[in-house]
């Protein structure tokens, strides 16, 4: 049974007086910095001189300092730069400043799990990973609500790591709805699996292949687009609100019957085997190794795939339809 903590389980005062460095001011960085500041904590934003995010941080009332300076002055350092850049930022700007008893934090376990960052043994290491993009984390906090998060302590040398991590999650507003305890390995592997197999990779391949099948069979592309892509939101909202069973109650009996008979025909034993293969690549580090090498090579495959993706007819059509409807 998952262990879930709420507002009442946390002592937010343990974070009072601690200096928190937020390194990076993108999707997660801006939300962490603003939520923690509004929760009454002492926050410093660390960004390189040439960072594109500086203007936004300044507009939000920060006076960004260099990442190394932020890390040197801080008790708690939250690393919110893209996963593929974390090793370099850690080595250059953070590691030299990890004095005894400081805490290094991440919002996703990739770098720790795949050995990109190997923290020294004299510090606390923890994760708070909100279950949603930064703008949503910020908006929900501002509305007095929150989004869930996963958290874990990987290394506790001070004996305070768990209390501080939960207080950090509290400062983000996440304990308003509940934070689930996990491990770095579990968070990393399930997160990568879900985004590759369902949320991003699975869904976009499903939509595109279904769209192509309809257009190839002579149906109007506009109709194929709306029923295969736009309506995904309606079903996703129902799934989010009440799960699969409740979604089935909201759709027509015809749609529900089609779900039962055709769903397993599309997502069949072969797909299950492929999912197991994708999971194995995540677990044994094959995916992480490929992604790290891709970055070292200057992203040739990513850029080529991104270009091909943008040139797919569904994109131009989508732009036209979104203007029309
Ligand atoms: P973004 O790409 O949105 O933002 C990254 C930020 O880091 C930018 O401000 C960028 O500045 C800055 N940056 C880049 N290089 C450096 C550097 N060398 N030193 C300091 N700052 C730098 O990243 P995310 O917020 O999406 O991701 C941050 C972390 O949060 C990752 O670990 C990710 O896995 C995790 N996460 C992300 C979620 C999401 O939905 N986005 C959800 C949960 C966790 P510049 O503008 O100059 O590029």
Coordinates of C-alpha atoms and ligand atoms in Angstrom, one line a residue:
X1 CA 0.0 0.0 0.0
X2 CA 1.4 3.4 -1.0
X3 CA 2.4 5.7 1.8
X4 CA 0.7 9.1 1.3
X5 CA 1.4 12.2 3.4
X6 CA -0.9 15.2 3.7
X7 CA -0.7 18.7 5.2
X8 CA -1.2 17.4 8.8
X9 CA 1.7 15.0 8.5
X10 CA 4.3 17.7 7.8
X11 CA 6.1 20.2 10.0
X12 CA 6.7 23.2 7.6
X13 CA 8.7 25.1 10.1
X14 CA 11.8 22.8 9.6
X15 CA 12.4 24.7 6.4
X16 CA 12.2 28.1 8.0
X17 CA 15.6 29.9 7.9
X18 CA 17.0 27.5 5.3
X19 CA 18.4 29.0 2.1
X20 CA 17.0 27.2 -0.9
X21 CA 18.7 27.5 -4.3
X22 CA 16.6 26.8 -7.3
X23 CA 18.9 26.1 -10.2
X24 CA 17.1 26.7 -13.5
X25 CA 14.0 28.8 -14.1
X26 CA 12.0 26.9 -16.7
X27 CA 8.8 24.9 -16.4
X28 CA 9.5 23.4 -12.9
X29 CA 12.0 26.1 -11.7
X30 CA 9.7 29.0 -11.9
X31 CA 6.9 27.1 -10.1
X32 CA 9.1 25.8 -7.3
X33 CA 10.7 29.2 -6.8
X34 CA 7.4 31.2 -6.7
X35 CA 5.5 28.6 -4.6
X36 CA 8.2 28.3 -2.1
X37 CA 8.6 32.1 -1.8
X38 CA 4.8 32.5 -1.4
X39 CA 5.0 29.8 1.3
X40 CA 7.4 32.1 3.2
X41 CA 10.7 30.4 2.5
X42 CA 14.0 31.9 1.6
X43 CA 14.7 31.2 -2.1
X44 CA 17.6 32.2 -4.4
X45 CA 17.4 31.6 -8.2
X46 CA 20.6 30.4 -9.9
X47 CA 21.0 31.0 -13.7
X48 CA 23.9 31.4 -16.0
X49 CA 24.6 35.0 -17.2
X50 CA 23.5 34.1 -20.8
X51 CA 20.4 32.2 -19.8
X52 CA 17.2 32.9 -21.8
X53 CA 15.2 32.5 -18.5
X54 CA 16.9 35.5 -16.8
X55 CA 14.4 38.0 -18.1
X56 CA 11.4 36.0 -16.9
X57 CA 13.0 35.5 -13.5
X58 CA 13.7 39.2 -13.2
X59 CA 10.1 40.0 -14.2
X60 CA 8.9 37.7 -11.4
X61 CA 10.9 39.8 -8.9
X62 CA 14.1 37.7 -8.6
X63 CA 17.7 38.8 -8.7
X64 CA 19.2 35.7 -10.2
X65 CA 22.8 34.9 -9.3
X66 CA 25.2 32.5 -11.0
X67 CA 24.4 28.8 -10.3
X68 CA 27.7 28.2 -8.4
X69 CA 27.0 31.2 -6.2
X70 CA 23.5 30.1 -5.4
X71 CA 24.8 26.6 -4.6
X72 CA 27.6 28.0 -2.4
X73 CA 25.2 30.1 -0.3
X74 CA 22.4 27.5 0.0
X75 CA 21.5 24.8 2.5
X76 CA 19.2 23.1 0.0
X77 CA 20.0 23.0 -3.7
X78 CA 17.2 21.9 -6.1
X79 CA 18.5 21.1 -9.5
X80 CA 15.9 22.0 -12.1
X81 CA 17.9 22.1 -15.4
X82 CA 17.0 19.6 -18.2
X83 CA 18.0 16.1 -17.2
X84 CA 20.6 15.8 -20.0
X85 CA 22.5 18.9 -18.7
X86 CA 22.4 18.0 -15.1
X87 CA 25.7 16.2 -15.0
X88 CA 27.6 19.2 -16.4
X89 CA 25.9 21.7 -14.1
X90 CA 26.4 19.4 -11.1
X91 CA 30.1 18.9 -11.8
X92 CA 30.8 22.6 -12.6
X93 CA 28.5 24.5 -10.3
X94 CA 27.2 22.3 -7.5
X95 CA 29.7 19.6 -6.5
X96 CA 32.4 22.1 -5.4
X97 CA 29.9 23.6 -2.9
X98 CA 28.5 20.5 -1.2
X99 CA 29.7 21.1 2.3
X100 CA 28.7 18.7 5.1
X101 CA 25.0 18.5 5.8
X102 CA 23.7 20.3 2.7
X103 CA 20.9 18.8 0.8
X104 CA 20.8 18.1 -3.0
X105 CA 17.4 17.7 -4.5
X106 CA 16.0 16.7 -7.9
X107 CA 12.5 16.7 -9.4
X108 CA 13.1 13.5 -11.4
X109 CA 15.4 10.7 -10.6
X110 CA 17.1 10.2 -14.1
X111 CA 20.5 11.7 -13.2
X112 CA 20.8 9.9 -9.9
X113 CA 19.4 6.6 -11.1
X114 CA 21.6 6.3 -14.1
X115 CA 24.8 7.5 -12.4
X116 CA 25.1 10.8 -14.1
X117 CA 25.3 12.4 -10.7
X118 CA 27.0 10.5 -7.9
X119 CA 26.6 12.6 -4.7
X120 CA 29.3 12.6 -2.0
X121 CA 28.4 10.8 1.2
X122 CA 28.4 13.9 3.4
X123 CA 25.1 15.4 2.2
X124 CA 21.4 14.6 2.2
X125 CA 19.9 13.7 -1.2
X126 CA 16.2 13.8 -1.9
X127 CA 13.6 14.1 -4.6
X128 CA 10.2 15.9 -4.9
X129 CA 8.7 15.1 -8.3
X130 CA 5.4 16.9 -8.9
X131 CA 3.0 14.9 -11.0
X132 CA 2.5 17.7 -13.6
X133 CA 4.1 20.5 -15.6
X134 CA 5.4 23.6 -13.8
X135 CA 2.7 26.0 -15.0
X136 CA 0.0 23.7 -13.6
X137 CA 2.0 23.4 -10.3
X138 CA 2.0 27.2 -10.1
X139 CA -1.6 27.7 -11.1
X140 CA -3.0 25.2 -8.7
X141 CA -1.0 26.6 -5.8
X142 CA -2.2 30.1 -6.7
X143 CA -5.8 28.9 -6.6
X144 CA -5.3 27.4 -3.1
X145 CA -5.1 23.9 -4.5
X146 CA -2.2 21.6 -5.4
X147 CA -1.1 18.7 -7.5
X148 CA 0.3 15.4 -6.2
X149 CA 4.0 14.7 -6.0
X150 CA 6.3 11.7 -5.5
X151 CA 9.0 12.0 -3.0
X152 CA 11.9 10.1 -1.6
X153 CA 15.1 10.5 0.5
X154 CA 18.0 8.7 -1.1
X155 CA 20.6 9.7 1.5
X156 CA 20.0 11.0 5.0
X157 CA 23.1 12.1 6.8
X158 CA 21.6 14.8 9.0
X159 CA 18.6 12.8 10.2
X160 CA 16.5 15.7 9.0
X161 CA 16.2 14.8 5.3
X162 CA 12.7 13.3 5.4
X163 CA 11.3 16.2 7.4
X164 CA 12.9 18.7 5.1
X165 CA 11.7 16.9 1.9
X166 CA 8.1 16.8 3.1
X167 CA 8.3 20.5 4.1
X168 CA 9.6 21.3 0.6
X169 CA 6.7 19.4 -0.9
X170 CA 4.4 21.3 1.5
X171 CA 5.9 24.6 0.3
X172 CA 5.0 23.6 -3.3
X173 CA 1.4 23.0 -2.3
X174 CA 1.6 19.3 -3.1
X175 CA 0.7 18.0 0.4
X176 CA -2.7 19.8 0.0
X177 CA -3.6 16.8 -2.2
X178 CA -1.1 14.2 -1.1
X179 CA 2.5 13.2 -1.7
X180 CA 3.4 9.5 -2.3
X181 CA 6.6 8.0 -1.0
X182 CA 8.7 6.2 -3.7
X183 CA 12.3 5.4 -4.5
X184 CA 14.6 7.0 -7.1
X185 CA 14.5 3.8 -9.2
X186 CA 10.7 3.4 -9.1
X187 CA 10.0 7.1 -10.0
X188 CA 12.5 7.1 -12.8
X189 CA 11.5 3.8 -14.4
X190 CA 7.8 4.3 -14.1
X191 CA 7.9 7.9 -15.3
X192 CA 10.0 7.0 -18.4
X193 CA 7.8 3.9 -19.1
X194 CA 4.5 5.9 -18.9
X195 CA 5.7 8.7 -21.1
X196 CA 7.2 6.4 -23.7
X197 CA 4.4 3.8 -23.8
X198 CA 1.2 5.7 -22.9
X199 CA 1.3 9.5 -22.5
X200 CA 3.6 10.6 -25.3
X201 CA 5.0 7.8 -27.5
X202 CA 2.0 5.4 -27.3
X203 CA -0.6 8.1 -27.7
X204 CA 0.9 10.1 -30.6
X205 CA 1.7 6.9 -32.5
X206 CA -1.9 5.7 -32.0
X207 CA -3.4 9.0 -33.1
X208 CA -1.1 9.4 -36.2
X209 CA -1.6 5.8 -37.4
X210 CA -5.4 6.0 -36.9
X211 CA -5.5 9.3 -38.8
X212 CA -3.4 7.9 -41.7
X213 CA -5.7 4.8 -41.9
X214 CA -8.8 7.0 -42.2
X215 CA -7.3 9.4 -44.7
X216 CA -5.8 6.5 -46.8
X217 CA -9.3 5.0 -46.9
X218 CA -10.7 8.2 -48.4
X219 CA -12.3 10.0 -45.5
X220 CA -11.9 13.8 -45.1
X221 CA -8.7 14.6 -43.2
X222 CA -10.6 17.3 -41.1
X223 CA -13.0 14.6 -39.9
X224 CA -10.1 12.2 -39.2
X225 CA -8.3 14.9 -37.2
X226 CA -11.2 15.8 -35.0
X227 CA -12.3 12.3 -34.2
X228 CA -8.8 10.8 -33.7
X229 CA -7.0 13.7 -32.1
X230 CA -9.2 16.5 -30.7
X231 CA -11.7 14.2 -29.0
X232 CA -8.8 12.6 -27.0
X233 CA -9.2 15.5 -24.5
X234 CA -12.8 14.6 -23.8
X235 CA -12.0 11.0 -23.0
X236 CA -8.9 11.9 -21.1
X237 CA -10.9 14.3 -18.9
X238 CA -13.4 11.5 -18.2
X239 CA -10.6 9.1 -17.4
X240 CA -9.0 11.6 -15.1
X241 CA -12.3 12.4 -13.3
X242 CA -13.5 8.8 -12.7
X243 CA -11.3 6.1 -14.2
X244 CA -12.1 3.7 -17.0
X245 CA -15.3 2.4 -15.6
X246 CA -16.8 5.9 -15.1
X247 CA -15.7 6.8 -18.6
X248 CA -17.5 3.8 -20.0
X249 CA -20.7 5.0 -18.2
X250 CA -20.4 8.5 -19.9
X251 CA -19.9 7.2 -23.5
X252 CA -22.6 5.5 -25.6
X253 CA -23.2 1.8 -25.3
X254 CA -22.0 1.5 -28.9
X255 CA -18.7 3.2 -28.0
X256 CA -18.4 1.0 -24.9
X257 CA -19.0 -2.2 -26.9
X258 CA -16.5 -1.1 -29.6
X259 CA -14.0 -0.5 -26.8
X260 CA -14.3 -4.0 -25.5
X261 CA -14.1 -5.8 -28.8
X262 CA -11.7 -3.7 -30.8
X263 CA -9.3 -2.3 -28.0
X264 CA -7.7 -5.7 -27.4
X265 CA -7.4 -6.3 -31.1
X266 CA -5.2 -3.1 -31.4
X267 CA -3.3 -3.4 -28.2
X268 CA -2.7 -7.2 -28.4
X269 CA -0.1 -9.7 -27.2
X270 CA 2.5 -8.3 -29.6
X271 CA 2.0 -4.8 -28.1
X272 CA 2.4 -6.3 -24.6
X273 CA 5.7 -7.9 -25.6
X274 CA 6.9 -4.6 -27.1
X275 CA 5.9 -2.9 -23.8
X276 CA 8.0 -5.4 -21.9
X277 CA 10.9 -4.8 -24.2
X278 CA 10.6 -1.0 -23.7
X279 CA 10.5 -1.5 -19.9
X280 CA 13.6 -3.8 -20.1
X281 CA 15.5 -1.1 -22.0
X282 CA 14.6 1.4 -19.3
X283 CA 15.5 -0.9 -16.4
X284 CA 18.8 -2.1 -17.8
X285 CA 19.9 1.5 -18.8
X286 CA 19.8 1.0 -22.6
X287 CA 17.4 3.9 -23.1
X288 CA 19.4 6.2 -20.8
X289 CA 22.7 5.3 -22.4
X290 CA 21.3 6.0 -25.9
X291 CA 19.8 9.3 -24.8
X292 CA 23.1 10.4 -23.1
X293 CA 25.1 9.4 -26.3
X294 CA 22.6 11.2 -28.5
X295 CA 23.2 14.4 -26.5
X296 CA 27.0 13.9 -26.6
X297 CA 26.7 13.6 -30.4
X298 CA 24.8 16.9 -30.7
X299 CA 21.2 15.4 -31.0
X300 CA 21.3 14.3 -34.7
X301 CA 18.5 11.7 -34.3
X302 CA 16.3 13.9 -32.2
X303 CA 16.6 16.8 -34.6
X304 CA 15.9 14.6 -37.6
X305 CA 12.8 13.0 -35.9
X306 CA 11.6 16.4 -34.7
X307 CA 11.8 17.8 -38.3
X308 CA 10.0 14.7 -39.7
X309 CA 7.3 15.1 -37.1
X310 CA 6.7 18.7 -37.9
X311 CA 6.4 17.9 -41.6
X312 CA 3.6 15.3 -41.1
X313 CA 0.4 16.5 -42.8
X314 CA -1.5 16.2 -39.5
X315 CA 0.4 19.3 -38.2
X316 CA -0.6 21.8 -40.9
X317 CA -4.1 20.4 -40.9
X318 CA -4.3 20.8 -37.1
X319 CA -3.2 24.4 -37.3
X320 CA -6.0 25.1 -39.8
X321 CA -8.6 23.2 -37.8
X322 CA -7.8 24.8 -34.5
X323 CA -8.3 28.2 -36.1
X324 CA -11.6 27.2 -37.7
X325 CA -13.1 25.5 -34.6
Ligands
LIG1 P1 13.0 23.4 -18.7 O1 13.7 23.0 -19.9 O2 11.6 23.9 -18.7 O3 13.9 24.5 -17.9 C1 15.2 24.3 -17.7 C2 15.8 25.6 -17.0 O4 17.2 25.3 -16.7 C3 15.8 26.8 -17.9 O5 15.5 27.9 -17.1 C4 17.2 26.8 -18.5 O6 17.6 28.1 -18.9 C5 18.0 26.4 -17.3 N1 19.3 25.9 -17.6 C6 19.8 25.3 -18.7 N2 21.1 25.1 -18.6 C7 21.4 25.6 -17.4 C8 22.7 25.7 -16.7 N3 23.8 25.2 -17.3 N4 22.7 26.2 -15.5 C9 21.6 26.7 -14.9 N5 20.4 26.7 -15.5 C10 20.3 26.1 -16.8 O7 13.2 22.1 -17.7 P2 12.0 21.5 -16.8 O8 11.6 22.4 -15.8 O9 11.0 20.8 -17.7 O10 12.9 20.3 -16.1 C11 13.6 20.5 -15.0 C12 13.6 19.2 -14.1 O11 12.2 19.0 -13.7 C13 14.0 17.9 -14.9 O12 14.7 17.1 -14.0 C14 12.7 17.3 -15.3 O13 12.7 15.9 -15.5 C15 11.9 17.6 -14.0 N6 10.4 17.6 -14.2 C16 9.8 18.2 -15.2 C17 8.4 18.2 -15.4 C18 7.8 19.0 -16.5 O14 6.6 18.7 -16.7 N7 8.4 19.9 -17.2 C19 7.6 17.5 -14.4 C20 8.3 16.9 -13.3 C21 9.7 17.0 -13.2 P3 17.5 28.6 -20.4 O15 16.2 29.3 -20.5 O16 18.6 29.5 -20.6 O17 17.6 27.4 -21.3

